[in-house]
CSV table of C-alpha atoms in Angstrom, one decimal:
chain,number,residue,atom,x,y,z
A,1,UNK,CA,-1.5,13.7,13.8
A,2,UNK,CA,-1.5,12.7,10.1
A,3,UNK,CA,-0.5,16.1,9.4
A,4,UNK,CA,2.4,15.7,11.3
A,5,UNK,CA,3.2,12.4,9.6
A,6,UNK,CA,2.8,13.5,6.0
A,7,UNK,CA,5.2,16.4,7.0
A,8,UNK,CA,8.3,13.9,8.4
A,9,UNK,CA,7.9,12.8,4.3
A,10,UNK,CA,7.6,16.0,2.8
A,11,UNK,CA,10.9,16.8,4.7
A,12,UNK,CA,12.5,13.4,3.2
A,13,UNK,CA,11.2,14.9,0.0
A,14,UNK,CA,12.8,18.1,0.6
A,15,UNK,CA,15.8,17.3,1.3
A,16,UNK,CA,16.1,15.5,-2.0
A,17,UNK,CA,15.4,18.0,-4.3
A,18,UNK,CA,18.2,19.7,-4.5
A,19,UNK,CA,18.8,21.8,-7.8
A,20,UNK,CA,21.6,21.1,-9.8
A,21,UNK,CA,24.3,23.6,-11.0
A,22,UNK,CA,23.2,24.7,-15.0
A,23,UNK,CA,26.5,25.5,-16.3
A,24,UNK,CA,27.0,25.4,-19.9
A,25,UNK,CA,30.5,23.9,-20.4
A,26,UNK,CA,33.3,22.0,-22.7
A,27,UNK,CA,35.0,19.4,-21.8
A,28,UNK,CA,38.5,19.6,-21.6
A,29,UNK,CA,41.0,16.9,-20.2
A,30,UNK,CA,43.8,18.2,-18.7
A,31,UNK,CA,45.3,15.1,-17.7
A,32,UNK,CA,44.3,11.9,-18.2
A,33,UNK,CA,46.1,8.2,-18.4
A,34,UNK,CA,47.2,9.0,-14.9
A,35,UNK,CA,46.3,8.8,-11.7
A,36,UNK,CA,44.8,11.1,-10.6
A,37,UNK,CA,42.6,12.1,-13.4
A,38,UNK,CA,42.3,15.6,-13.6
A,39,UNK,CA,40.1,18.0,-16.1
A,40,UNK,CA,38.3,21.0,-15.7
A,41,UNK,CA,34.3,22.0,-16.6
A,42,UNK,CA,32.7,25.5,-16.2
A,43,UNK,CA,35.6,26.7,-14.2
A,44,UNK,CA,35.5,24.0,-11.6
A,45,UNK,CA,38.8,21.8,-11.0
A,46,UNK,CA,37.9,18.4,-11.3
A,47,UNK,CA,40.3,16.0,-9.8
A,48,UNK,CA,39.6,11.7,-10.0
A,49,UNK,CA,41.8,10.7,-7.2
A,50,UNK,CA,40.9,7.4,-7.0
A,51,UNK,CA,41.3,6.7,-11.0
A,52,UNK,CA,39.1,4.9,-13.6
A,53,UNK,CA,37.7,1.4,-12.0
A,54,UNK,CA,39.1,-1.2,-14.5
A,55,UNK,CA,36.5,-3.7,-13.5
A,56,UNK,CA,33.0,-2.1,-13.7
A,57,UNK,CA,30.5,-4.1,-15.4
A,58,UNK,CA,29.3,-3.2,-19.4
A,59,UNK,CA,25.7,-4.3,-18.6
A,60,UNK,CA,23.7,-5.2,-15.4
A,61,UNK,CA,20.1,-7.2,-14.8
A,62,UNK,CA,17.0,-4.8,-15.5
A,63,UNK,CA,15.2,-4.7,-12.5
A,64,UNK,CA,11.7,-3.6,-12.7
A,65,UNK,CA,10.1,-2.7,-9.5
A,66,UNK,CA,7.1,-4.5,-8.1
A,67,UNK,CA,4.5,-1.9,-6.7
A,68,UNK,CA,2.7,-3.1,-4.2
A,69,UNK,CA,4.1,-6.0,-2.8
A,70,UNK,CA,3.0,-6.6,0.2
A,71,UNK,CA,-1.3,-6.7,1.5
A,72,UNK,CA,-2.1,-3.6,3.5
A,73,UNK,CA,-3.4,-6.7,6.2
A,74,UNK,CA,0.0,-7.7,6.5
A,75,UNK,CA,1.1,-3.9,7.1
A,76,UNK,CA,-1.0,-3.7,9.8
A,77,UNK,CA,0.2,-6.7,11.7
A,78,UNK,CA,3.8,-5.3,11.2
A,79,UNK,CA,2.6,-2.6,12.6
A,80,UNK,CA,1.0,-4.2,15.8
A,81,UNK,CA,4.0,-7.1,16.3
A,82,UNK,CA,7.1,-5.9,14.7
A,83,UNK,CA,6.8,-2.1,15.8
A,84,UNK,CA,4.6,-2.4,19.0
A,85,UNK,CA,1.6,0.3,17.6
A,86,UNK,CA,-1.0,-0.3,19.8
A,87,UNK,CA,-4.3,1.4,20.3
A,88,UNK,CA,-6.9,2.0,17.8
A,89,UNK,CA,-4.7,2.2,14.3
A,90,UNK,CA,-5.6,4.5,11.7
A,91,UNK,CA,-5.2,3.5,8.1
A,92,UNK,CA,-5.1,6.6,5.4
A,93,UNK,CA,-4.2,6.6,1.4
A,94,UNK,CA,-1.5,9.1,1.2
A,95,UNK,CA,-0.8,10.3,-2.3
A,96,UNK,CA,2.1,12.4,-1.7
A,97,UNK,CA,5.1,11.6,-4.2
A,98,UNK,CA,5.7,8.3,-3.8
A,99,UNK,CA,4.0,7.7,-0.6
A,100,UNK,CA,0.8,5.1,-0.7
A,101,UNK,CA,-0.6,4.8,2.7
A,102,UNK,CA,0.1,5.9,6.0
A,103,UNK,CA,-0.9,3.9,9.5
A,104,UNK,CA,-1.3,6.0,12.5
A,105,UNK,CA,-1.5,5.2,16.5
A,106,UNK,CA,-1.5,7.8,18.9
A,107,UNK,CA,2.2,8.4,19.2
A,108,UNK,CA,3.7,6.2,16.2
A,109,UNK,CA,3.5,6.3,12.1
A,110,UNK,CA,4.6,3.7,9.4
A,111,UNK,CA,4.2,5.0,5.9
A,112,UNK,CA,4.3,2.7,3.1
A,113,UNK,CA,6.4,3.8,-0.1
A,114,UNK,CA,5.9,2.9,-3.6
A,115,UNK,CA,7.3,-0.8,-4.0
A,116,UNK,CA,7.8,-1.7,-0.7
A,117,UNK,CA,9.6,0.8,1.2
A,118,UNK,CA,8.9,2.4,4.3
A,119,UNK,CA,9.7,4.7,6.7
A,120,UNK,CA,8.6,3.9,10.7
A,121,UNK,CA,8.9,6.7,13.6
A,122,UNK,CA,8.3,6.4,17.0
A,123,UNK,CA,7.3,10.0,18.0
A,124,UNK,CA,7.1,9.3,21.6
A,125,UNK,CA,10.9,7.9,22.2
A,126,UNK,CA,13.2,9.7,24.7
A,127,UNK,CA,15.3,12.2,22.8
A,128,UNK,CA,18.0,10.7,24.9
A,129,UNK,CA,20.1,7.6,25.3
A,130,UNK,CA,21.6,6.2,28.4
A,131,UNK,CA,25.4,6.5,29.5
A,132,UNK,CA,25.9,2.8,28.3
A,133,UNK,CA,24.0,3.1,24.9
A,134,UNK,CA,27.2,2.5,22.5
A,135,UNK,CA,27.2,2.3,19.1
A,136,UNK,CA,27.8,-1.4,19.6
A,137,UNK,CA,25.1,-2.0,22.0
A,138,UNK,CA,22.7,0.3,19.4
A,139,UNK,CA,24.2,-2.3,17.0
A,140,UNK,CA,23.1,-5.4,18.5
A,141,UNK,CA,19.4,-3.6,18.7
A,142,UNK,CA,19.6,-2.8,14.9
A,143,UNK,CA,20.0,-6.5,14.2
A,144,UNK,CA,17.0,-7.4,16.3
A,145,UNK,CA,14.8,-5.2,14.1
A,146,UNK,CA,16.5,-6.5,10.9
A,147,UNK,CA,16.0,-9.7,11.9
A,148,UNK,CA,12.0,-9.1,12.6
A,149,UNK,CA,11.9,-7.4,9.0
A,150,UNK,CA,13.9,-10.4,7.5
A,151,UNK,CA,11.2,-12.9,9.1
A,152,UNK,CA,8.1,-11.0,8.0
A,153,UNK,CA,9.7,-11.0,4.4
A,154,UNK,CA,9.3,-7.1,4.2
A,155,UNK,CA,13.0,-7.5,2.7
A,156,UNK,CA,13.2,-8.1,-0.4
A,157,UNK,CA,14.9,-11.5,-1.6
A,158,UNK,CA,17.9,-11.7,-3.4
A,159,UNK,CA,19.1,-8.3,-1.6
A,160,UNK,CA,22.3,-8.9,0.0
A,161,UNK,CA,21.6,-6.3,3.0
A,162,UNK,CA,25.4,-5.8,5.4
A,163,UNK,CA,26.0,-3.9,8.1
A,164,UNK,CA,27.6,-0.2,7.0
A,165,UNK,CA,28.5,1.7,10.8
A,166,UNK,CA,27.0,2.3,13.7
A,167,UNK,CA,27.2,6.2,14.6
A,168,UNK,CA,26.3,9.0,17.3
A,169,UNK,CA,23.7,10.3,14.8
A,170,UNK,CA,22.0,13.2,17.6
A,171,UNK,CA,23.1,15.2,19.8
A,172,UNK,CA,21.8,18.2,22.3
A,173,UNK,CA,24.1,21.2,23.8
A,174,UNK,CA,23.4,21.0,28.0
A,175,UNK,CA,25.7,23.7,29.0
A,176,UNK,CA,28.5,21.5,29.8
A,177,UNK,CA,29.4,20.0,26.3
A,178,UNK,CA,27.5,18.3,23.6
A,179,UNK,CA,26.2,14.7,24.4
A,180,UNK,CA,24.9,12.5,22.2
A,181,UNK,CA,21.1,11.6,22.4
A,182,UNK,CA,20.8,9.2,19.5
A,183,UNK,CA,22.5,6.2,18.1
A,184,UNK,CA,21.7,5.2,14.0
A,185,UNK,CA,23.1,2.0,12.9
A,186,UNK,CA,23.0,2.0,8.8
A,187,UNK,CA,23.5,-1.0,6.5
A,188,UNK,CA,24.3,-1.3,2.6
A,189,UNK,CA,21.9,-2.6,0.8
A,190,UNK,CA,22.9,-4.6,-3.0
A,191,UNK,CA,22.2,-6.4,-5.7
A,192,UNK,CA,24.7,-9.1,-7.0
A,193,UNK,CA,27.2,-6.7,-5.5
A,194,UNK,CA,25.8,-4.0,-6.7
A,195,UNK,CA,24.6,-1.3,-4.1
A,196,UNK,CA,21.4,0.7,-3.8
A,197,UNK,CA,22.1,4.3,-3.2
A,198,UNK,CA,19.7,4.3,-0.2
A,199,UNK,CA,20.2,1.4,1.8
A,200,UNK,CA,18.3,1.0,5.8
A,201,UNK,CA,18.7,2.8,8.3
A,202,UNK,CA,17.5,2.4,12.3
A,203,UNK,CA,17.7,5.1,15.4
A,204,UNK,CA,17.9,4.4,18.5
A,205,UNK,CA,17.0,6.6,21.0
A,206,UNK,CA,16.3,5.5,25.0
A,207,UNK,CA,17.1,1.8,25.1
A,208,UNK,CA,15.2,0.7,21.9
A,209,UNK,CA,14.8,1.4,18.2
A,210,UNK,CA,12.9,4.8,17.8
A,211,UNK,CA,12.9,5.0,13.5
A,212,UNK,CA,13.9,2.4,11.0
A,213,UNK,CA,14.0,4.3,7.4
A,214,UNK,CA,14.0,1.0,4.5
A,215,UNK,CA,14.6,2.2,0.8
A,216,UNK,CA,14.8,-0.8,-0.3
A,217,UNK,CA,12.6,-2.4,-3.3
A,218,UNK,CA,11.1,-4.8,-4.1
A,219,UNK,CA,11.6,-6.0,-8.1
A,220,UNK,CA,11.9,-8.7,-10.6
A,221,UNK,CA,14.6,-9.2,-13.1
A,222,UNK,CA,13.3,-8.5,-16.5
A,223,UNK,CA,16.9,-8.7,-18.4
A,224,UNK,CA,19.7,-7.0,-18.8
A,225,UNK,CA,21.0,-3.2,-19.6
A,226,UNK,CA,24.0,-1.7,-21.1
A,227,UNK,CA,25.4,0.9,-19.2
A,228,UNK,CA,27.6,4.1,-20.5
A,229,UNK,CA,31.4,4.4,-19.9
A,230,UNK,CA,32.1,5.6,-16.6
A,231,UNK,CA,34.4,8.4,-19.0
A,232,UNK,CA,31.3,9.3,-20.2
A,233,UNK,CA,29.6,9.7,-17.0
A,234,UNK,CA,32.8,12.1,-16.0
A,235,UNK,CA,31.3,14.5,-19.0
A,236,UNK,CA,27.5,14.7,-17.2
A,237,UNK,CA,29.1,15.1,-13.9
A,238,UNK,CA,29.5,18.9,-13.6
A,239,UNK,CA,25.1,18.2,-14.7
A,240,UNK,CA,24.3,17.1,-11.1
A,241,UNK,CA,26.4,18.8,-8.6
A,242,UNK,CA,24.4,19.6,-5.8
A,243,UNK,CA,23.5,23.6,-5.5
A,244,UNK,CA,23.6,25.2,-1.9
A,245,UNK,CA,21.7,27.7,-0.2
A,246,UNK,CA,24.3,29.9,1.4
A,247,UNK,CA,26.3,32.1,-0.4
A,248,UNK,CA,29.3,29.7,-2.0
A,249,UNK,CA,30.7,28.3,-5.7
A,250,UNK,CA,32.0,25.1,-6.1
A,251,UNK,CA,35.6,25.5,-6.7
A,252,UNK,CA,36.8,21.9,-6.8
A,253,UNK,CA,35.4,18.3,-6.9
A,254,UNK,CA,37.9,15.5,-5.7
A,255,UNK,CA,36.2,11.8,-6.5
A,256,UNK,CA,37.4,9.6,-3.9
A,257,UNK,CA,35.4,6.5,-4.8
A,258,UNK,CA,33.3,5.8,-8.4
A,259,UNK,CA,30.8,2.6,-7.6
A,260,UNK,CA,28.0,1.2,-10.0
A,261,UNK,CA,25.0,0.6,-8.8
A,262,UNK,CA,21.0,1.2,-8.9
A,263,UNK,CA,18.7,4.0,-8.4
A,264,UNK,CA,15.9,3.9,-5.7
A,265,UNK,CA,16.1,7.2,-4.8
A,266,UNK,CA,12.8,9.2,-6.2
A,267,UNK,CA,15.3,11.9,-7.3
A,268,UNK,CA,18.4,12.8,-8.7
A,269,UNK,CA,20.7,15.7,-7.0
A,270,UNK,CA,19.4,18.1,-9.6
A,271,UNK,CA,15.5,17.6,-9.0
A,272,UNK,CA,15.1,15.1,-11.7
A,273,UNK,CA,12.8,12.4,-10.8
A,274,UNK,CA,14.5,9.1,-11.1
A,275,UNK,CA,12.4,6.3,-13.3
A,276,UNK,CA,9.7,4.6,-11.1
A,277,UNK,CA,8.9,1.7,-13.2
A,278,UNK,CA,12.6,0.2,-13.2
A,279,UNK,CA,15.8,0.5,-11.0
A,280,UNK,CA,18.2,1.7,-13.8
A,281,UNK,CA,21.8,1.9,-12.9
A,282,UNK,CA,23.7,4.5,-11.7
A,283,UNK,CA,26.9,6.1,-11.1
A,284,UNK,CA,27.7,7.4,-7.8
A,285,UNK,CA,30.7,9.6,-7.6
A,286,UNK,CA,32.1,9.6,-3.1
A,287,UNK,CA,34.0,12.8,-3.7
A,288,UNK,CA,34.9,15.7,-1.8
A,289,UNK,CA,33.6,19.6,-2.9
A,290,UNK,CA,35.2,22.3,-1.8
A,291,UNK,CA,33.1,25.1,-1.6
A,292,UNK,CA,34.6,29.0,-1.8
A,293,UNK,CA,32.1,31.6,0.5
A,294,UNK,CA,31.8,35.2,-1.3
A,295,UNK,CA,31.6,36.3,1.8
A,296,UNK,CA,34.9,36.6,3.6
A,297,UNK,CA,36.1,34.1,0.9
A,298,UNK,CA,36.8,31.5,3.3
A,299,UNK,CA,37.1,27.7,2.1
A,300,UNK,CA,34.9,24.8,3.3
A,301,UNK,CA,35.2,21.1,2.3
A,302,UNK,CA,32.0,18.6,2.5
A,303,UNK,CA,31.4,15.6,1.5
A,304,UNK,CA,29.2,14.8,-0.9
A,305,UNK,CA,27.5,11.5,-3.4
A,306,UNK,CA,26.7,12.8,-6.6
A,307,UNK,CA,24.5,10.7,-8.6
A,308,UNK,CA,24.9,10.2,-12.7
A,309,UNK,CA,22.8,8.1,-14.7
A,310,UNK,CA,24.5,5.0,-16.6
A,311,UNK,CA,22.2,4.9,-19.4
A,312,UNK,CA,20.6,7.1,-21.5
C-alpha cells in the first residue's frame, strides 16, 4: 500500500521534470516598441502578444519557507476529522524529493511535503460522478474542504487563496460517448497579489471530494528582493521551453499573458530544482507553442506555462 502511495508522488515528480530545450542562440529583436513584440531565438518565432506589463514590481518580500510547520499529531487528526481516515493509521518517514512523511489507512493516503504541503487521495472513491454532479455543485463541495483546511490553519496566513474554475477533469469512453467521471475545482493561490505557480486543487469523484492536492507554503518574510527586467527574462526564455517526447520542434511561442510571482514548484520546466530554502520570484510566461511533427509535418498548438527565474 505504501508502495502504491510513494508511486502517486513519484508520478507528481515525473511529470515535473521535464528537460528543457539546449539551444545555443543570439538574440535578435525583430520588432520591438510594439505590440506585439516579436523576435526570434534558435530558429523559433517568438511572438509577445500581450506586450511588456508596464506595472510589474522592481522588488518583492523574500519569503523563506518554514519546514515543518505543522506537529505530525496534528497531521494525524486531519487525517481522522478533516479526511475521514479511519482504521488503524500508518505513519512512515518518506524521504523521496520533497516528501517527509506519509499516513496510510486501508484505502486512503495523506503525504506531507516539505513546508507544509500535501497531497490527500482517496483510493477507494467511485471513478464516477452522478448525472447532477456539476461543476457548480463540485464547487460548493470544494469550498466545504477549503473551509475545514482554513479552520485547522493547514493554510498558510497571509495567502490570499480565490477560486480559479471548476472543470470536468475525468472522463471514461462507454461506447456511447465520452462522459465525465470527475469534477476538479482549482483555486489561485497569492501573495500580496502575487500568485504561486501551484495553487490547490480538489476532485471530486461520486458525491464527495476524492483528492485535494495543496502546494501551498508555509514562510516568513525575511525582506525584500530585486527582481530582473521582464526584457531580460524574454532572453532566458528559449532556456526553459518544455521538451516533448513524440517526434516534434517547437516552431513558434505566442505569450499571451507575462505574471510575476513565486516559485513552490520543486522544479523548473528544464529539470532544474527550484531553491528550497526561499520562495524566489518568478516569471511565468501563459503562451501558446505550436509544435511542427516530422512525421507527416502536421501542426499542433498546446498550451503551455513556462517558468523563468527573476533573479539571478
Amino acid at each position: 500500500m505504501a508502495g502504491r502511495a510513494i508511486g502517486i508522488v513519484a508520478a507528481v515528480i515525473a511529470c515535473t521534470l521535464i528537460a528543457s530545450l539546449v539551444i545555443t542562440f543570439s538574440w535578435r529583436p525583430v520588432t520591438q516598441g510594439g505590440n506585439p513584440i516579436t523576435f526570434e531565438m534558435g530558429g523559433i518565432k517568438f511572438v509577445v502578444e500581450c506586450g511588456i506589463p508596464g506595472d510589474l514590481p522592481t522588488a518583492v518580500p523574500l519569503l523563506r519557507v518554514i519546514p515543518f510547520p505543522i506537529p505530525v499529531e496534528e497531521w494525524l487528526y486531519v487525517a481522522e476529522h478533516v479526511f475521514n481516515m479511519t482504521g488503524e493509521l500508518e505513519v512512515r518517514e518518506v524521504e523521496l524529493d520533497e516528501v517527509q512523511i506519509c499516513i496510510r489507512s486501508g484505502q486512503a493516503t495523506l503525504m506531507i511535503i516539505y513546508g507544509g504541503s500535501f497531497i490527500w487521495h482517496n483510493e477507494a472513491a467511485p471513478h464516477a460522478i452522478p448525472s447532477w454532479m456539476t461543476p457548480e455543485k463540485a464547487k460548493s463541495i470544494a469550498d466545504r474542504v477549503l473551509a475545514k483546511l482554513e479552520e485547522r490553519q493547514l493554510a498558510p496566513p497571509g495567502l490570499e487563496v480565490e477560486f480559479s474554475r471548476a472543470y470536468y477533469s475525468e472522463w471514461c469512453n462507454i461506447g456511447y460517448g465520452d462522459y465525465p467521471t470527475a469534477v476538479t475545482a482549482s483555486y489561485r493561490v497569492s501573495f500580496q497579489g502575487l500568485p504561486f505557480v501551484e495553487g490547490l486543487c480538489i476532485t471530486v469523484r461520486g458525491s464527495s471530494a476524492a483528492e485535494v492536492w495543496a502546494y501551498w507554503k508555509f514562510f516568513q518574510v525575511v525582506g525584500s528582493v530585486e527582481v530582473m527586467p521582464v526584457e531580460e527574462a524574454l532572453k532566458r526564455l528559449i532556456s526553459y521551453l518544455p521538451r516533448f517526447r513524440c517526434p516534434c520542434r517547437i516552431t513558434t511561442v505566442v505569450v499571451k499573458e507575462i505574471e510575476l510571482g513565486y516559485m513552490n514548484a520543486a522544479h523548473f520546466p528544464n529539470g532544474e530544482p527550484a531553491n528550497k530554502t526561499y520562495l524566489l520570484p518568478v516569471y511565468m510566461f501563459r503562451s501558446v507553442l505550436v509544435l511542427e511533427y516530422y512525421i507527416g509535418h502536421r501542426y499542433e498548438a498546446v498550451n503551455a506555462t513556462i517558468l523563468v527565474p527573476a533573479v539571478e
